[in-house]
Short mmCIF file of C-alpha atoms in Angstrom, two decimals:
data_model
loop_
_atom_site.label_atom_id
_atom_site.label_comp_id
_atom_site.label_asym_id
_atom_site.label_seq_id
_atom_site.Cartn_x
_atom_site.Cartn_y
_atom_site.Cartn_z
CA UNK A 20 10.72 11.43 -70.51
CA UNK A 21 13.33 10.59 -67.93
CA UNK A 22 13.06 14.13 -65.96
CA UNK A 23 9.02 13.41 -65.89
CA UNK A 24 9.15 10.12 -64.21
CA UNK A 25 11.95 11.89 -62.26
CA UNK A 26 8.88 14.81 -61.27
CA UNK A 27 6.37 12.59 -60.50
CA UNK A 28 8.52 10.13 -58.12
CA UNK A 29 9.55 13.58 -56.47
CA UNK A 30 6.26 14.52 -55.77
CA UNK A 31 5.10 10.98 -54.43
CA UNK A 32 8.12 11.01 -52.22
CA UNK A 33 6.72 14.43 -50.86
CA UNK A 34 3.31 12.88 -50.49
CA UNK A 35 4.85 10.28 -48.78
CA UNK A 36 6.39 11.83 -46.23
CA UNK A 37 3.39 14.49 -45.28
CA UNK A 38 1.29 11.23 -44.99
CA UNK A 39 3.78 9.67 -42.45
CA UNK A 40 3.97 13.04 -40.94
CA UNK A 41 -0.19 13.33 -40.69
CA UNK A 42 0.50 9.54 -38.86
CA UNK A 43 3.26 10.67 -36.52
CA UNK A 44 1.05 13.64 -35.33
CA UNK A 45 -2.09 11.72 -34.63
CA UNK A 46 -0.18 8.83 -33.30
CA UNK A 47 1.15 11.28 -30.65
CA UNK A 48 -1.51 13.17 -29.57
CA UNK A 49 -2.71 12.98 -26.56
CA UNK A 50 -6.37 11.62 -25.74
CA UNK A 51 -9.04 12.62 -23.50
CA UNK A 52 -12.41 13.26 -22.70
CA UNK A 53 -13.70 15.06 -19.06
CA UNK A 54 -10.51 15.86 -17.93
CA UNK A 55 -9.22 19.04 -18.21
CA UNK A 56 -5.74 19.22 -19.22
CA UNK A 57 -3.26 22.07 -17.66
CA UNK A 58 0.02 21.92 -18.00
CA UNK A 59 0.95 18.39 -16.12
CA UNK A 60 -2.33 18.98 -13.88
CA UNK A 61 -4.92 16.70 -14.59
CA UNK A 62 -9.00 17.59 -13.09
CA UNK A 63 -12.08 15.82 -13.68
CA UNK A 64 -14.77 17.71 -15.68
CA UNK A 65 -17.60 15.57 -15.63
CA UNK A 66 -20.74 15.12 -13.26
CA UNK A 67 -20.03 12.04 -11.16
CA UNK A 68 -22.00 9.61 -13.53
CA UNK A 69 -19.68 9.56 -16.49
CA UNK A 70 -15.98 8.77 -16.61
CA UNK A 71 -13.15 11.18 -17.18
CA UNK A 72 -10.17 9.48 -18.62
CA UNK A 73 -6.89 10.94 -19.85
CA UNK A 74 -4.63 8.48 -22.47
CA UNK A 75 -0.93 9.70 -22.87
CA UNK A 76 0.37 10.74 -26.39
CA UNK A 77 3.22 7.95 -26.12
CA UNK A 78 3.51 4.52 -25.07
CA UNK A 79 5.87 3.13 -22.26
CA UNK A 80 9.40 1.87 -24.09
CA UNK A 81 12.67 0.94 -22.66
CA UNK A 82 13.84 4.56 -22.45
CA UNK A 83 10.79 5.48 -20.63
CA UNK A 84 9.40 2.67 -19.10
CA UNK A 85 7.49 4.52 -15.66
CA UNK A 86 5.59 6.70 -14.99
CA UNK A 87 3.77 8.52 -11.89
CA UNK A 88 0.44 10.23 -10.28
CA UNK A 89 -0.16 12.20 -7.28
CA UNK A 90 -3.12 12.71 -5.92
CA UNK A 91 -3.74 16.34 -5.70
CA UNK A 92 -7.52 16.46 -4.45
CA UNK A 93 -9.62 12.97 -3.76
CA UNK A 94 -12.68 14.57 -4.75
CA UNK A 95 -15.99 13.21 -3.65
CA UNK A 96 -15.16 9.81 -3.55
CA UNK A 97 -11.36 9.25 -4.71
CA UNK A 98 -12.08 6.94 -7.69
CA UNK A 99 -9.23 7.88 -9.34
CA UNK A 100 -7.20 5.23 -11.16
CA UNK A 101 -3.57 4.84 -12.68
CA UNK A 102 -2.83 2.36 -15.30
CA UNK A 103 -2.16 1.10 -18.87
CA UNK A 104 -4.50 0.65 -21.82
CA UNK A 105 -4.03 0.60 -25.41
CA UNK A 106 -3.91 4.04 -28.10
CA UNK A 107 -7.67 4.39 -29.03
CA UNK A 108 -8.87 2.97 -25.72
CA UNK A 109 -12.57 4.08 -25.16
CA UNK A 110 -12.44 7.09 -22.99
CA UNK A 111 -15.89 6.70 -21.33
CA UNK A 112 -14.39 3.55 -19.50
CA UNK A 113 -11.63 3.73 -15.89
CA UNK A 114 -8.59 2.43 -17.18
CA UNK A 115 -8.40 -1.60 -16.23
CA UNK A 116 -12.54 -2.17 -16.84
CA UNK A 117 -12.08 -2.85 -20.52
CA UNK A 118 -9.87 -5.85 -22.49
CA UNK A 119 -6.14 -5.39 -22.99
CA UNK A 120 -5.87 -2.76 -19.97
CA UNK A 121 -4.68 -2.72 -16.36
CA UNK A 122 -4.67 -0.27 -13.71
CA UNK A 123 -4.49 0.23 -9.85
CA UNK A 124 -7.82 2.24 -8.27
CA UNK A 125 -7.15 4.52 -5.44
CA UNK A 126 -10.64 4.49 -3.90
CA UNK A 127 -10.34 0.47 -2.94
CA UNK A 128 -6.64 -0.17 -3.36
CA UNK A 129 -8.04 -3.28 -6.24
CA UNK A 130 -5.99 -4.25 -9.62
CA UNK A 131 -8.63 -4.11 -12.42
CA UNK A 132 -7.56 -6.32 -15.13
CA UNK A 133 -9.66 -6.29 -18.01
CA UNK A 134 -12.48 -6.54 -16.20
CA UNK A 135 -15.17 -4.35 -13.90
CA UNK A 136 -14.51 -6.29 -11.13
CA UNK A 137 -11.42 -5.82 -9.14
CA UNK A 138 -8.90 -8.02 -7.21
CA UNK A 139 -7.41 -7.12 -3.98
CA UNK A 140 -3.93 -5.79 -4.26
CA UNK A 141 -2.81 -3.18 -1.92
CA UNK A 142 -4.03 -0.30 0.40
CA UNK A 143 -6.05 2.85 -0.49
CA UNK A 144 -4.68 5.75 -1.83
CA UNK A 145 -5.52 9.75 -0.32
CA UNK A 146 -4.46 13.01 -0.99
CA UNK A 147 -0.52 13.43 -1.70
CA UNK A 148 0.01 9.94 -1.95
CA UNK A 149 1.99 8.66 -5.48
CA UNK A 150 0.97 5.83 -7.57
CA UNK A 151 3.24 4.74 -9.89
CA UNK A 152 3.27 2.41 -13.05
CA UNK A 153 5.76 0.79 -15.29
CA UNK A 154 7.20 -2.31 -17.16
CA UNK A 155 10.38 -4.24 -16.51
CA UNK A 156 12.94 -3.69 -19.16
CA UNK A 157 13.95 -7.28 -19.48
CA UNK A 158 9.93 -7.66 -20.18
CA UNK A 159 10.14 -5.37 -23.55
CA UNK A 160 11.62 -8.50 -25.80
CA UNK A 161 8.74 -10.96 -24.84
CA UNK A 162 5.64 -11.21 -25.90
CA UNK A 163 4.47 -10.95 -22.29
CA UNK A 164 4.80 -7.96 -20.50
CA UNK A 165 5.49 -7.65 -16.40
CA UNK A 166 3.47 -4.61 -15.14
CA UNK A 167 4.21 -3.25 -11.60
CA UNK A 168 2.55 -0.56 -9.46
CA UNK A 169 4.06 1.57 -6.78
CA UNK A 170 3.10 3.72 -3.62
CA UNK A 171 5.27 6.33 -2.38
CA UNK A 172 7.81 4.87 -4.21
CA UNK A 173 7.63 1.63 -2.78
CA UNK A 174 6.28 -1.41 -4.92
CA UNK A 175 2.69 -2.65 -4.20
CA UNK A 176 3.00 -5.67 -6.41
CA UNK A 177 3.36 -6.74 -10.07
CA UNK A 178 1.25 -8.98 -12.65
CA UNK A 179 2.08 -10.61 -16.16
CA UNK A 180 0.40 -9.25 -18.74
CA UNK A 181 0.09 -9.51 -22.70
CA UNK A 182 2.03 -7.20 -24.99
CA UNK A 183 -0.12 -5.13 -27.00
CA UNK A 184 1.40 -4.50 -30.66
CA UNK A 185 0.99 -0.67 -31.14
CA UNK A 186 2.29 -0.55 -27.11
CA UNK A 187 0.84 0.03 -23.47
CA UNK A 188 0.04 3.52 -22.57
CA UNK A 189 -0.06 5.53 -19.77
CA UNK A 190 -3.36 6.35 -19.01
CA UNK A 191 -5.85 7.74 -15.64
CA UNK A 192 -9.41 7.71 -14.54
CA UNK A 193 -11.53 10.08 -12.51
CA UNK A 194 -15.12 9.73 -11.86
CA UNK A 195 -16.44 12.10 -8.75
CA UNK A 196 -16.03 16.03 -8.69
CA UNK A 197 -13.11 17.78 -7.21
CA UNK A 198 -10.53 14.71 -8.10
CA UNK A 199 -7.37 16.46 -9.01
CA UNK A 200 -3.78 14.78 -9.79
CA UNK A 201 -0.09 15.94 -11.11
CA UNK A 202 0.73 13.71 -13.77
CA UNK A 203 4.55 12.66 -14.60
CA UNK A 204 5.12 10.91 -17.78
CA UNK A 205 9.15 10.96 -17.34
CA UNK A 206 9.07 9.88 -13.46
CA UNK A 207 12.33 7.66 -13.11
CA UNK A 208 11.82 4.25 -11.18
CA UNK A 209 15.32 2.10 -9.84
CA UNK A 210 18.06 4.39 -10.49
CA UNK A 211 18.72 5.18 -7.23
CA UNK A 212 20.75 2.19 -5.05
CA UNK A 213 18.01 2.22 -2.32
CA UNK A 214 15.53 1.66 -4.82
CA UNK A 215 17.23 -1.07 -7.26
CA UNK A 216 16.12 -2.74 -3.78
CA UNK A 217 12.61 -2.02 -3.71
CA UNK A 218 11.16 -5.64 -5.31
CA UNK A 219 8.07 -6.69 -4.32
CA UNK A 220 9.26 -9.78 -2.40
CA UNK A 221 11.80 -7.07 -0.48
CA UNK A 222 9.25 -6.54 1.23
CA UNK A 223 9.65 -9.70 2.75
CA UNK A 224 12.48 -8.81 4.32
CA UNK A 225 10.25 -6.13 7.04
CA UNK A 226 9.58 -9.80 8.22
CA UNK A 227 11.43 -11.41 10.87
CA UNK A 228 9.09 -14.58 10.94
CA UNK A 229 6.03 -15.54 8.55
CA UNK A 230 3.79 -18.60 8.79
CA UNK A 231 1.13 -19.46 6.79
CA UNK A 232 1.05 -15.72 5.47
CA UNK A 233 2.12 -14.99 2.02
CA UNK A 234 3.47 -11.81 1.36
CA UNK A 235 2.52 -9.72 -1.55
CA UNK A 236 4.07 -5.81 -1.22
CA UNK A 237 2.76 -4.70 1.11
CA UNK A 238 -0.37 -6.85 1.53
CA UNK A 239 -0.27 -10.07 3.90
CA UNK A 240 -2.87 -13.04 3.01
CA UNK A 241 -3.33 -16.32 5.05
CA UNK A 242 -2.44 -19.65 3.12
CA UNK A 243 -3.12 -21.53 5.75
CA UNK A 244 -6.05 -24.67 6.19
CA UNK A 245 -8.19 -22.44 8.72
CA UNK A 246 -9.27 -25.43 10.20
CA UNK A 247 -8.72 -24.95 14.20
CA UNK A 248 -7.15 -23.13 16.41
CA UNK A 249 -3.51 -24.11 15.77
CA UNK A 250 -4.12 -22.61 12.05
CA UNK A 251 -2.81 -19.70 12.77
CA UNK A 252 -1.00 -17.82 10.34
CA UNK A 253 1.46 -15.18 11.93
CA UNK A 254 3.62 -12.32 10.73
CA UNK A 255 6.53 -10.50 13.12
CA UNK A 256 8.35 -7.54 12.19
CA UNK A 257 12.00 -7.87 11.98
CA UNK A 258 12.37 -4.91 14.18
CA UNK A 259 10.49 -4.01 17.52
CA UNK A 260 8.94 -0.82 18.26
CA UNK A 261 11.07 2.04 19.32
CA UNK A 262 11.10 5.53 20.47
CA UNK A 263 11.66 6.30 17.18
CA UNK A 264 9.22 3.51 15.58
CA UNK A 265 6.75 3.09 18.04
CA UNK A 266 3.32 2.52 16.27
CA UNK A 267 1.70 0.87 13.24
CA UNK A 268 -1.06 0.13 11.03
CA UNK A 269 -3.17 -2.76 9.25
CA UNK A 270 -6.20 -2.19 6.72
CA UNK A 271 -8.53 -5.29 6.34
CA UNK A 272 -8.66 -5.80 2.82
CA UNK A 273 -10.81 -8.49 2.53
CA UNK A 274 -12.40 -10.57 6.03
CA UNK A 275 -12.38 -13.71 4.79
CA UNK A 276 -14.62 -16.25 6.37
CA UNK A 277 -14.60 -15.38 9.82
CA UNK A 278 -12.74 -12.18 10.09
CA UNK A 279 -10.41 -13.83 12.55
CA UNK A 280 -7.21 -10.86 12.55
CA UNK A 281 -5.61 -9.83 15.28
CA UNK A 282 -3.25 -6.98 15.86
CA UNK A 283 -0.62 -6.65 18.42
CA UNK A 284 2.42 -6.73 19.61
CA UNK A 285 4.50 -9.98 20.79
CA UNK A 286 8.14 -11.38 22.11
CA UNK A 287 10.71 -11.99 19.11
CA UNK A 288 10.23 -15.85 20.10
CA UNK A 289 6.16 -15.67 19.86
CA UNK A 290 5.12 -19.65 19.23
CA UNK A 291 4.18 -19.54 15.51
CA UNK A 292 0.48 -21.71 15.88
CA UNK A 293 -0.98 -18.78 18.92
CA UNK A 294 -2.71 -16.17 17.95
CA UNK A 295 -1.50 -12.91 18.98
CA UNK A 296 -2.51 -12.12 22.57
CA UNK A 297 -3.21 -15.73 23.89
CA UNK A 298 0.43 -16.44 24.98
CA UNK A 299 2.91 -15.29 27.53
CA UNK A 300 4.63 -11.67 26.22
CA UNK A 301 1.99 -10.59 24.10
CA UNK A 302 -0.71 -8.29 23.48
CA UNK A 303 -3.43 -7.93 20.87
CA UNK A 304 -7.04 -6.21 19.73
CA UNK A 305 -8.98 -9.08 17.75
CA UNK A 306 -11.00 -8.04 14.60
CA UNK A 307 -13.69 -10.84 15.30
CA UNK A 308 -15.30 -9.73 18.47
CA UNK A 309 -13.70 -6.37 19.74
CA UNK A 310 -11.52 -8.19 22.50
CA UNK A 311 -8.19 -7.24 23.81
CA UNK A 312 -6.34 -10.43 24.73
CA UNK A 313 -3.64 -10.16 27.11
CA UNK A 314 -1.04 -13.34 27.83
CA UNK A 315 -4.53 -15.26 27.86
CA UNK A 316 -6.73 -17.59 25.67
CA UNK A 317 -9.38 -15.61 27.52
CA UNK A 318 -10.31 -11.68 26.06
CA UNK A 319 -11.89 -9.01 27.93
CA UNK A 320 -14.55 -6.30 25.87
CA UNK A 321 -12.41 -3.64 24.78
CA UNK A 322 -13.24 -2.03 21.92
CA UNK A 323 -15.98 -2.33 18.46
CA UNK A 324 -15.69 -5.10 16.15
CA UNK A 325 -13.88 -4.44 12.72
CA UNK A 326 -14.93 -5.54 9.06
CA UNK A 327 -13.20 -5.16 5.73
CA UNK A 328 -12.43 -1.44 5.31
CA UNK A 329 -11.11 -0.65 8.54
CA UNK A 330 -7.87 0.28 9.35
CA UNK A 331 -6.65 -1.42 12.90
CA UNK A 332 -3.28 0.28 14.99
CA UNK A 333 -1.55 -0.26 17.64
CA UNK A 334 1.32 1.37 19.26
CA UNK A 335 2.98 2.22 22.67
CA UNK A 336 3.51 5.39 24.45
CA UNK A 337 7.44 4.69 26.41
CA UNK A 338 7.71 6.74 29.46
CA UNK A 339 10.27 9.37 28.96
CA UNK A 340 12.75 7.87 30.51
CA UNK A 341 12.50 4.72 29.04
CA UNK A 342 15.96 3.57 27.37
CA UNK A 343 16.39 1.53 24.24
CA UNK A 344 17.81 -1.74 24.43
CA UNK A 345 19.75 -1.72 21.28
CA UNK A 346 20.18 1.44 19.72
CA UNK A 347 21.01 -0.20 16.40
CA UNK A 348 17.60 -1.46 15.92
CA UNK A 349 16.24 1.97 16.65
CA UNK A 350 18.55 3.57 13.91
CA UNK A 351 17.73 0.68 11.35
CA UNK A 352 13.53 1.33 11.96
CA UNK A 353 14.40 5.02 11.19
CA UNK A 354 16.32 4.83 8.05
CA UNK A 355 13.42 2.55 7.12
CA UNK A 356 10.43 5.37 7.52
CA UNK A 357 8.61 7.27 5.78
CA UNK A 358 8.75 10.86 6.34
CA UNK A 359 5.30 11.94 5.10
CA UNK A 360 2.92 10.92 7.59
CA UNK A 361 -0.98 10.18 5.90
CA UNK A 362 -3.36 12.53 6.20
CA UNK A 363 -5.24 10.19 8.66
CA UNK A 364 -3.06 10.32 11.24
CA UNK A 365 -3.39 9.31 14.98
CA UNK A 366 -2.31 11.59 17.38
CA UNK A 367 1.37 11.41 18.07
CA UNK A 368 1.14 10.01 21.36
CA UNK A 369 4.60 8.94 22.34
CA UNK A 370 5.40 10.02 25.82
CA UNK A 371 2.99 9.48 28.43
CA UNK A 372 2.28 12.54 30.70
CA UNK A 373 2.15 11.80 34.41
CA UNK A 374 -1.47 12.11 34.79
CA UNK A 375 -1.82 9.72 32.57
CA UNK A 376 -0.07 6.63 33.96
CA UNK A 377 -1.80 8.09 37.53
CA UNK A 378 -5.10 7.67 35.82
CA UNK A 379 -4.47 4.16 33.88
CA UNK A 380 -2.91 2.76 37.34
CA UNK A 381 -5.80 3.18 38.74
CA UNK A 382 -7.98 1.69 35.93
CA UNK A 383 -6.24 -1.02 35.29
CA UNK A 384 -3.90 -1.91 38.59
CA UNK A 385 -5.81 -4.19 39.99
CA UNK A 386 -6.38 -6.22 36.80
CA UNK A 387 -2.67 -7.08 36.10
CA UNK A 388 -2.15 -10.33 35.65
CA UNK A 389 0.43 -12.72 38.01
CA UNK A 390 2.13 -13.37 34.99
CA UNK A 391 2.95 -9.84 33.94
CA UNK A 392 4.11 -9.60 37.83
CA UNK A 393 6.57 -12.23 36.89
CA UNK A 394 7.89 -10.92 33.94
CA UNK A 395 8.14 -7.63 35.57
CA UNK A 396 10.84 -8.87 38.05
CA UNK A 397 12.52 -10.98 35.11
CA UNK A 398 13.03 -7.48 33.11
CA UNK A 399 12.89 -5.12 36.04
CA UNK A 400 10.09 -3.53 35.51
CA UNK A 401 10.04 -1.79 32.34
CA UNK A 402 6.41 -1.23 31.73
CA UNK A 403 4.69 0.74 28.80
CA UNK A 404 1.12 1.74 27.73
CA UNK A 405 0.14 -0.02 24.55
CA UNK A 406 -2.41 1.67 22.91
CA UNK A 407 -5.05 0.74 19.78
CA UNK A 408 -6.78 2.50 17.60
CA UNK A 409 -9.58 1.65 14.81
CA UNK A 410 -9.95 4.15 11.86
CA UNK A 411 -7.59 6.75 13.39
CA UNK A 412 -9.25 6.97 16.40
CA UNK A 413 -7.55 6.11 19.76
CA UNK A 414 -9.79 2.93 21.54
CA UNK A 415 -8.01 1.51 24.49
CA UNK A 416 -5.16 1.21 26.32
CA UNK A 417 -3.79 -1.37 28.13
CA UNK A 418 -0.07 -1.55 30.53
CA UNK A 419 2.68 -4.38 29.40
CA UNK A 420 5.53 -5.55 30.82
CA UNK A 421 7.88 -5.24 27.62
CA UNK A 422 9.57 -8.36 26.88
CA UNK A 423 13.32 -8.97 26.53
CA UNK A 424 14.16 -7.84 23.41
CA UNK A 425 11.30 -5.85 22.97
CA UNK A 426 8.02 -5.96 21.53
CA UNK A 427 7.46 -6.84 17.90
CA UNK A 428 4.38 -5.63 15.62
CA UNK A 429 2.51 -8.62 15.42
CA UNK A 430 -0.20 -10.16 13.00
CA UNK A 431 -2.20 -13.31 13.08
CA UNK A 432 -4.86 -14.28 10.67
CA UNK A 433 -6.84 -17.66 10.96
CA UNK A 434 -9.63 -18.14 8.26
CA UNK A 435 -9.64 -18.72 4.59
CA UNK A 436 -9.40 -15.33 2.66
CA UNK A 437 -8.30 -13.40 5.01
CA UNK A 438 -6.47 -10.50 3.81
CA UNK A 439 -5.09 -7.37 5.22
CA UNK A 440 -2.67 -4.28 3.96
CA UNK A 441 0.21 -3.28 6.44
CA UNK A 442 1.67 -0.16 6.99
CA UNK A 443 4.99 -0.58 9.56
CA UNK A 444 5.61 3.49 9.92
CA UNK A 445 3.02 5.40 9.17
CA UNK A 446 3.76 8.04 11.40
CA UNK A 447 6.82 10.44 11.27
CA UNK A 448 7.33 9.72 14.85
#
């Protein structure tokens, strides 16, 4: 009697452990439905009206707690998304549209949170950019989780978000034909001492002065009343443009009320309640009505106006025999580059050519102003061509004296809601 009960608790313990086995496999299987799946290459399948949407086989844990996309091919329309959902997450939904997942979308740089409708949160992503997602370890223990997203290996910004009990997994969306990305589920995030720096506030430190701006990653938003003309919210670089450094970019995420942004470039000391452009040793293109202003409360027509979606630059193009006033600052905006430049690039212009400072001087030589004769004499002379550009394209230029110390990338912003995505080196130079 005893070796038949011993037979038939043999064969339940056999049962037992195929059945956890059957779990284990299903559990870790890999889900998806218009994607096609080769080898870590990930392509959309469908036909543009339905959603393609890949969920990976494990979720994130403390031993593997990131993970990464690039963007091989945009596609049609680059609505390609990166994010976290739960296992049996419905696969005819982008990650981040339904309950209980979250996910950064390439095509408008939004967070969607649970939700259809998106929230501003950094800049659009193109073709060989990275988007990475992960959890903070100290996060795992809670019943809250912290969920951050990266670009190029820097962080865009993070969000709180519930623990789900069977665990957040990686997941990404595709919706337009030809969208194409390299998926890396074991993509390590903070091991390296650069990175351990890479916070989203460190991105605070790119800053030498902020007022009324709140920095998010990479993405600047006014906080301040937007009431008059002394509500002006302004952001300086810590470091001025160099030979090395010499140009920059800002993507208008969202307008705000009146769309009052201006781009530019200013003197370290810049008065904190003047918008960029109206004061002595500065220089800016305004979003709001296509104006250059030059050391002046006054603008002159210079180039089109700009709405959300455009991407605003400005740079300068030194004479080649210009000579950097501190060669340490020059070095320290170098280390701090990117080396890939974007695949909407502006035209690496530098140097000026001779012809072209004969052929500005004579645009624009009679129009300097007595002021920038002043400050001419006060730092002999060391004029440069500041250029601007709107969507990659080249618009204006315009000749400054620079200012002692140099000239800073400059932002002001001055109605409620304004919000714009900044990009300090997007060039290799």
């Amino acid at each position: 009697m005893d070796d038949i009960n011993l037979h038939y608790r043999f064969l339940n313990w056999r049962r037992r452990i195929r059945e956890i086995r059957e779990v284990r496999a299903v559990r870790y299987q890999e889900r998806y439905k218009r994607i096609l799946v080769d080898g870590d290459t990930l392509s959309y399948q469908g036909n543009s009206d339905e959603v393609g949407c890949y969920v990976a086989p494990r979720s994130l844990s403390k031993g593997n707690c990131y993970f990464e996309v690039t963007i091989v091919d945009t596609g049609v329309r680059g609505t390609i998304a990166v994010g976290l959902v739960p296992q049996h997450y419905k696969l005819d939904h982008q990650p981040g549209w339904l309950p209980h997942s979250i996910a950064y979308h390439a095509d408008d740089g939004k967070l969607y949170n649970g939700s259809t409708v998106g929230k501003q949160f950094g800049l659009k992503c193109i073709t060989g950019d990275r988007i990475g997602c992960g959890i903070y370890l100290e996060s795992f223990e809670t019943g809250l989780t912290t969920v951050f997203f990266t670009k190029n290996g820097k962080e865009v910004g993070s969000v709180v978000f519930p623990q789900s009990p069977d665990g957040l997994f990686p997941a990404v969306g595709m919706h337009s034909l030809g969208e194409e990305v390299r998926l890396d589920l074991h993509a390590e995030w903070g091991t390296d001492e650069d990175d351990s720096a890479m916070m989203v506030d460190s991105h605070e430190d790119e800053w030498g002065r902020l007022h009324d701006v709140k920095v998010s990653g990479t993405l600047l938003e006014y906080v301040g009343k937007g009431k008059s003309i002394l509500d002006v919210g302004l952001a300086l670089a810590r470091h001025p443009l160099s030979t090395r450094c010499h140009y920059f970019e800002v993507e208008i995420m969202d307008a705000g009320e009146k769309c009052y942004i201006a781009l530019g470039l200013a003197r370290r000391d810049y008065p904190k309640n003047r918008h960029p452009g109206w004061s002595r040793g500065s220089v800016a293109y305004h979003a709001d009505d296509g104006k250059i202003f030059h050391g002046s409360g006054v603008g002159d027509p210079f180039g089109p106006r700009c709405f959300e979606g455009d991407v605003m630059g400005c740079g300068i193009m030194f004479p080649r025999d210009y000579i950097l006033d501190s060669e340490e600052d020059s070095d320290d905006c170098l280390n701090s580059m990117e080396v890939k430049p974007k695949q909407r690039r502006v035209q690496n212009v530098l140097y000026l050519n001779d012809a072209g400072v004969e052929e500005q001087e004579e645009e624009e030589g009679e129009e300097e102003e007595e002021e920038g004769e002043e400050m001419e004499q006060e730092h002999h002379g060391k004029k440069v061509m500041v250029f601007f550009t709107r969507n990659g394209k080249i618009i204006g230029k315009r000749e400054a004296v620079v200012p002692a110390g140099g000239f800073y990338p400059t932002i002001g912003m001055m109605s409620s809601g304004e919000k714009v995505g900044v990009d300090l080196h997007p060039l290799s130079g």
